[in-house]
PDB file of C-alpha atoms in Angstrom:
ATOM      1  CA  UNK U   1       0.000   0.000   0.000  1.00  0.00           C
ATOM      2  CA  UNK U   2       1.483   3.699  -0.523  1.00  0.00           C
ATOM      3  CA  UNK U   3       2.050   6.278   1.493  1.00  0.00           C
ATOM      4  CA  UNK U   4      -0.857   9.033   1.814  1.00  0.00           C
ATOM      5  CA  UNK U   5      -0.153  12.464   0.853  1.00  0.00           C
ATOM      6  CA  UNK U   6       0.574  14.457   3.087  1.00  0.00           C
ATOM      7  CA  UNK U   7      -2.838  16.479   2.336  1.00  0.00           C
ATOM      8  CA  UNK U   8      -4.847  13.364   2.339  1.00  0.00           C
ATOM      9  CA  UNK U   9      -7.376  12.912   4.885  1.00  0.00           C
ATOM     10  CA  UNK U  10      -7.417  10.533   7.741  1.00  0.00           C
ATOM     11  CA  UNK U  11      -9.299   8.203   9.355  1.00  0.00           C
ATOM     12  CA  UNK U  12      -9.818   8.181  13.524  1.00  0.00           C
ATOM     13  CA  UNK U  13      -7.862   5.030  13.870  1.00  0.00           C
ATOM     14  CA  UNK U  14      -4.602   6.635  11.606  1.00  0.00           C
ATOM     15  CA  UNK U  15      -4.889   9.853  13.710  1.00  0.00           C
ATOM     16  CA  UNK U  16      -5.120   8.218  16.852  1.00  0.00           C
ATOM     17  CA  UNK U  17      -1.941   6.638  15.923  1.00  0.00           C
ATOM     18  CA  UNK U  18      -0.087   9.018  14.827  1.00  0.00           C
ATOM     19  CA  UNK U  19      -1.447  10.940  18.121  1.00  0.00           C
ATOM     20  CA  UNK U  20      -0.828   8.271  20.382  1.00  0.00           C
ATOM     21  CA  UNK U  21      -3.911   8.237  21.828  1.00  0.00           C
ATOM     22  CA  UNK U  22      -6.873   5.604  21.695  1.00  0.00           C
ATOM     23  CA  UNK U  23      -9.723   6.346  19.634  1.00  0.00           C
ATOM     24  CA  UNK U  24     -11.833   7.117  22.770  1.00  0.00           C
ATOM     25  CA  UNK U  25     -10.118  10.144  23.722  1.00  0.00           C
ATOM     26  CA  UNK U  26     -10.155  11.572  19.996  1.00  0.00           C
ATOM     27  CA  UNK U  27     -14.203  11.601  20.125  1.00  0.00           C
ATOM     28  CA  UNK U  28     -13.991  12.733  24.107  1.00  0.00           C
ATOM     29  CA  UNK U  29     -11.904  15.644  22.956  1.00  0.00           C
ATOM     30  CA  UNK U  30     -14.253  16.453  19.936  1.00  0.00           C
ATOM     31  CA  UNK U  31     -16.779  17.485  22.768  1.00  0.00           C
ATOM     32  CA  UNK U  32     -14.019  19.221  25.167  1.00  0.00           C
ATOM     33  CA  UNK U  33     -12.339  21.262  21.914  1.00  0.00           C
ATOM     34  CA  UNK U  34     -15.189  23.015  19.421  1.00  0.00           C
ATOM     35  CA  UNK U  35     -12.282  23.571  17.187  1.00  0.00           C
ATOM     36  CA  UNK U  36     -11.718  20.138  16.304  1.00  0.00           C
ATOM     37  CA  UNK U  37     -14.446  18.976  13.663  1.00  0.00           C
ATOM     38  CA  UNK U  38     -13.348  16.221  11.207  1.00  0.00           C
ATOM     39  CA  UNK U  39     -15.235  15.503   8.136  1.00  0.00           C
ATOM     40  CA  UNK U  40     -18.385  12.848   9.058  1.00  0.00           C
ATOM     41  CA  UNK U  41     -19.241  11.025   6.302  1.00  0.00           C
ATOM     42  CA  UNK U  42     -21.517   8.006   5.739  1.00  0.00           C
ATOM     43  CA  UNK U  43     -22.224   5.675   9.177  1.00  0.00           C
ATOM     44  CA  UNK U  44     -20.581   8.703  10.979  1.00  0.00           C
ATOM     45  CA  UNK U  45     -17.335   8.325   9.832  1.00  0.00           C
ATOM     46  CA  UNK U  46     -14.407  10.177  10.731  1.00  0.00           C
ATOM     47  CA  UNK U  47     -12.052  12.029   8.275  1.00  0.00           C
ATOM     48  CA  UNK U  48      -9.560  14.389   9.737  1.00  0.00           C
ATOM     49  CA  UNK U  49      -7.740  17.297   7.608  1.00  0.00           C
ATOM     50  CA  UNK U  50      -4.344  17.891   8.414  1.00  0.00           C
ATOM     51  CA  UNK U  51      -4.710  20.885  10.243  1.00  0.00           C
ATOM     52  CA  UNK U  52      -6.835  18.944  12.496  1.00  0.00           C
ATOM     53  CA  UNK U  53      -4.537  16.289  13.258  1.00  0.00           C
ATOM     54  CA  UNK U  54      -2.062  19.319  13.885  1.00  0.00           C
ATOM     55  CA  UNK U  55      -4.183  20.338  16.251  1.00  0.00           C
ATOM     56  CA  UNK U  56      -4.808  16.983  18.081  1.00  0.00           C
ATOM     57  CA  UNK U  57      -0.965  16.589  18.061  1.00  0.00           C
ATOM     58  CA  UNK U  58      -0.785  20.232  19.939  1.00  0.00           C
ATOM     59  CA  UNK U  59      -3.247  19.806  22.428  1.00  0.00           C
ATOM     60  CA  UNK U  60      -1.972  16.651  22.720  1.00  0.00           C
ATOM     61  CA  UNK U  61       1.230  18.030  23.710  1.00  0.00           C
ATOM     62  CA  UNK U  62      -0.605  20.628  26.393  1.00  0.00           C
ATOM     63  CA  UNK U  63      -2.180  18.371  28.300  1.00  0.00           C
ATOM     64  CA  UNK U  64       0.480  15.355  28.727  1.00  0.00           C
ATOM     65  CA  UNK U  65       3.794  17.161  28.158  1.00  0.00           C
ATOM     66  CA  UNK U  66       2.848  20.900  29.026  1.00  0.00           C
ATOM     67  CA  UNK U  67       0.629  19.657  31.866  1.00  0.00           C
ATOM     68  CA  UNK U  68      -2.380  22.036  30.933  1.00  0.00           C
ATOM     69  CA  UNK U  69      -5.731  20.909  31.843  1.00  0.00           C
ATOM     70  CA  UNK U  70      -8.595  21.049  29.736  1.00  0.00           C
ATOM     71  CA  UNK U  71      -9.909  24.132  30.668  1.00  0.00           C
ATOM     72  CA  UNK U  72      -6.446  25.179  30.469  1.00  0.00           C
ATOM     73  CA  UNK U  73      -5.688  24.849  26.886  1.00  0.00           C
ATOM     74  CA  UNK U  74      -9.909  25.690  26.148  1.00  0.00           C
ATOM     75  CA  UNK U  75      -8.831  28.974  27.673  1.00  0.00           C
ATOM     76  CA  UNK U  76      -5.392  29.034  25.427  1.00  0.00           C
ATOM     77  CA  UNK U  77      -7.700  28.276  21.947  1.00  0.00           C
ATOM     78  CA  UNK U  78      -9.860  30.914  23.070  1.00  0.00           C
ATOM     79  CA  UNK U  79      -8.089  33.561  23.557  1.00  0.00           C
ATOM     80  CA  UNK U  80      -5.074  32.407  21.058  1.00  0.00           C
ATOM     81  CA  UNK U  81      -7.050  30.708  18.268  1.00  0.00           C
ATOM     82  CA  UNK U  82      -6.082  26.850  17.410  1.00  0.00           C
ATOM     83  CA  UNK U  83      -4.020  27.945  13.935  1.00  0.00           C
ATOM     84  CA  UNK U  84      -1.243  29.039  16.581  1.00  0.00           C
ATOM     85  CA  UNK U  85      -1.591  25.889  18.327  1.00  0.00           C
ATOM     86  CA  UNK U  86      -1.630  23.585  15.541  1.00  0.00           C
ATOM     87  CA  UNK U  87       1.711  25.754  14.049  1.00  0.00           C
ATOM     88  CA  UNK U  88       3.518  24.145  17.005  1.00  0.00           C
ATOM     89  CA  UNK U  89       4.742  27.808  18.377  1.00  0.00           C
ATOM     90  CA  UNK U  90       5.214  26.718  21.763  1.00  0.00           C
ATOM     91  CA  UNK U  91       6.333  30.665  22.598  1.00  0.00           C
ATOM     92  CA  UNK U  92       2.453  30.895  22.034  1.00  0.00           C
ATOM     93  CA  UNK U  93       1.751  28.716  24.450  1.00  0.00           C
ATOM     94  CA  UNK U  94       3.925  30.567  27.105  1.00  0.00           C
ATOM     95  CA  UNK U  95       1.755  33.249  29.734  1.00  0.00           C
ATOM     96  CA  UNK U  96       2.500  36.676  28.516  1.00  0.00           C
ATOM     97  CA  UNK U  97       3.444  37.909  31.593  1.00  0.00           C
ATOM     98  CA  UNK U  98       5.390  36.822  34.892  1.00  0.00           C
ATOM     99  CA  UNK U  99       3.961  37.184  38.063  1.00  0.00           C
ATOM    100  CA  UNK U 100       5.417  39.233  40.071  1.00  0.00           C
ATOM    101  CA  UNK U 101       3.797  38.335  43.599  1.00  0.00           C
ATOM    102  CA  UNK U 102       2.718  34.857  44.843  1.00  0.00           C
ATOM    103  CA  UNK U 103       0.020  33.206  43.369  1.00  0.00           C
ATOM    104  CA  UNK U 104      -2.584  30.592  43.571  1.00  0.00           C
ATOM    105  CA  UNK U 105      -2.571  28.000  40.796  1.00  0.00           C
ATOM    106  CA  UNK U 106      -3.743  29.350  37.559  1.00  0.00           C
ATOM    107  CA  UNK U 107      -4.825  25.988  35.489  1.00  0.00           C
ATOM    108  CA  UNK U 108      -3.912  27.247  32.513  1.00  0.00           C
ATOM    109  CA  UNK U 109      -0.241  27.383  33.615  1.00  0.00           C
ATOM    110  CA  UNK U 110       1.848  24.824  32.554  1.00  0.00           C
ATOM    111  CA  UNK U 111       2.501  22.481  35.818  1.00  0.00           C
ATOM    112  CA  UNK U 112       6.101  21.695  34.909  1.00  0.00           C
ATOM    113  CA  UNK U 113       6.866  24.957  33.550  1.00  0.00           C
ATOM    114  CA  UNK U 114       9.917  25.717  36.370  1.00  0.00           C
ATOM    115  CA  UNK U 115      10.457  22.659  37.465  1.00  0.00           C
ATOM    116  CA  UNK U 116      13.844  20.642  36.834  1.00  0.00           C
ATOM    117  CA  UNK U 117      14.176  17.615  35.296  1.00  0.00           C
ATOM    118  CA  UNK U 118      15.172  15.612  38.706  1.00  0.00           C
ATOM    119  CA  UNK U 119      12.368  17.166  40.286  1.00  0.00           C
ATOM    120  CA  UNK U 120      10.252  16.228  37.877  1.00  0.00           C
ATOM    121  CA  UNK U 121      11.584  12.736  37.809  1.00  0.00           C
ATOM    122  CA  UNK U 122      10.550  12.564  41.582  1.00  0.00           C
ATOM    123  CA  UNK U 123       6.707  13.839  41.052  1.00  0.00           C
ATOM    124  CA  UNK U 124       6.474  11.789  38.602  1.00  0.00           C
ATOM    125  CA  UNK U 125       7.459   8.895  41.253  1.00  0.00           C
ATOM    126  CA  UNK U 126       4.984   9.874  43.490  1.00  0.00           C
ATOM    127  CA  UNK U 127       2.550   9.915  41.032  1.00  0.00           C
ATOM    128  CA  UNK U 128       2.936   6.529  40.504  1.00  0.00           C
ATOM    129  CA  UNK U 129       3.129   5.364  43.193  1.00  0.00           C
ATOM    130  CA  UNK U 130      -0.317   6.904  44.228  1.00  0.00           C
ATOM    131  CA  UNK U 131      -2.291   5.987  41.348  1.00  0.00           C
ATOM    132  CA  UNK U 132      -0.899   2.599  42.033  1.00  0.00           C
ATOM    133  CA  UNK U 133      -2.234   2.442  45.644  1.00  0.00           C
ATOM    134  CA  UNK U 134      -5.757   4.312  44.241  1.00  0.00           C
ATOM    135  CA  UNK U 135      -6.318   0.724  41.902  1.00  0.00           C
ATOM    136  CA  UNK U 136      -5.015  -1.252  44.606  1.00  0.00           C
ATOM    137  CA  UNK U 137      -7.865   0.490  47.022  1.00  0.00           C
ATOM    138  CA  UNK U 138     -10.148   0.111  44.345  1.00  0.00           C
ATOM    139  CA  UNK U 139      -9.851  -3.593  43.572  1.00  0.00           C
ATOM    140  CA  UNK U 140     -10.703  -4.340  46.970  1.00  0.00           C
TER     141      UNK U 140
END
């Protein structure tokens, strides 16, 4: 079989893996992001454009690399549109401005923003480690 263009359309189960995420969390997203609509077609078939599997690939990079929420990078296509997302302009991504007194969490701040890598290495631990006890709570 030959390689698509690279202006072909694609199917859910393509763009989930070229995402890396299941198909599930492409159509979960669909409802979460009003900017991503791919093409339905007959027996609601999906048919993503390049731009949106740009897209899918950025906020797929917000919310599992970047640590943004979903509100979080809602707020960021809001106010920043999802062509600058989907570019890959991570300077976009960045808050505008640095606080200069101590704040509470803003969600759409990236979580790992200032953190160093053996810091993050150690959260990252934790986190394991809890969601490990949470489905060994659960099982019982």
């Amino acid at each position: 079989m030959s390689e698509k263009s690279a202006q072909a359309f694609r199917t859910i189960s393509e763009v989930a893996d070229t995402v890396g995420v299941p198909q599930h969390v492409l159509r979960f997203w669909e409802t979460k992001f009003s900017a991503i609509k791919p093409l339905k077609r007959g027996g609601n078939r999906r048919y993503y454009r390049p731009e949106d599997v740009n897209l899918l690939l950025a906020i797929n990079r917000l919310l599992y690399t970047d640590g943004y929420t979903i509100k979080g990078v809602q707020k960021l296509l809001k106010e920043q549109g999802a062509k600058i997302l989907a570019t890959g302009d991570t300077a976009a991504t960045q808050p505008v401005s640095t606080p200069t007194a101590p704040q509470t969490f803003v969600a759409s701040q990236p979580l790992a923003r200032d953190l160093d890598a053996n810091m993050l290495a150690s959260l990252r631990s934790v986190r394991d480690r809890l969601a490990s006890a949470l489905s060994e709570a659960r099982a019982v």
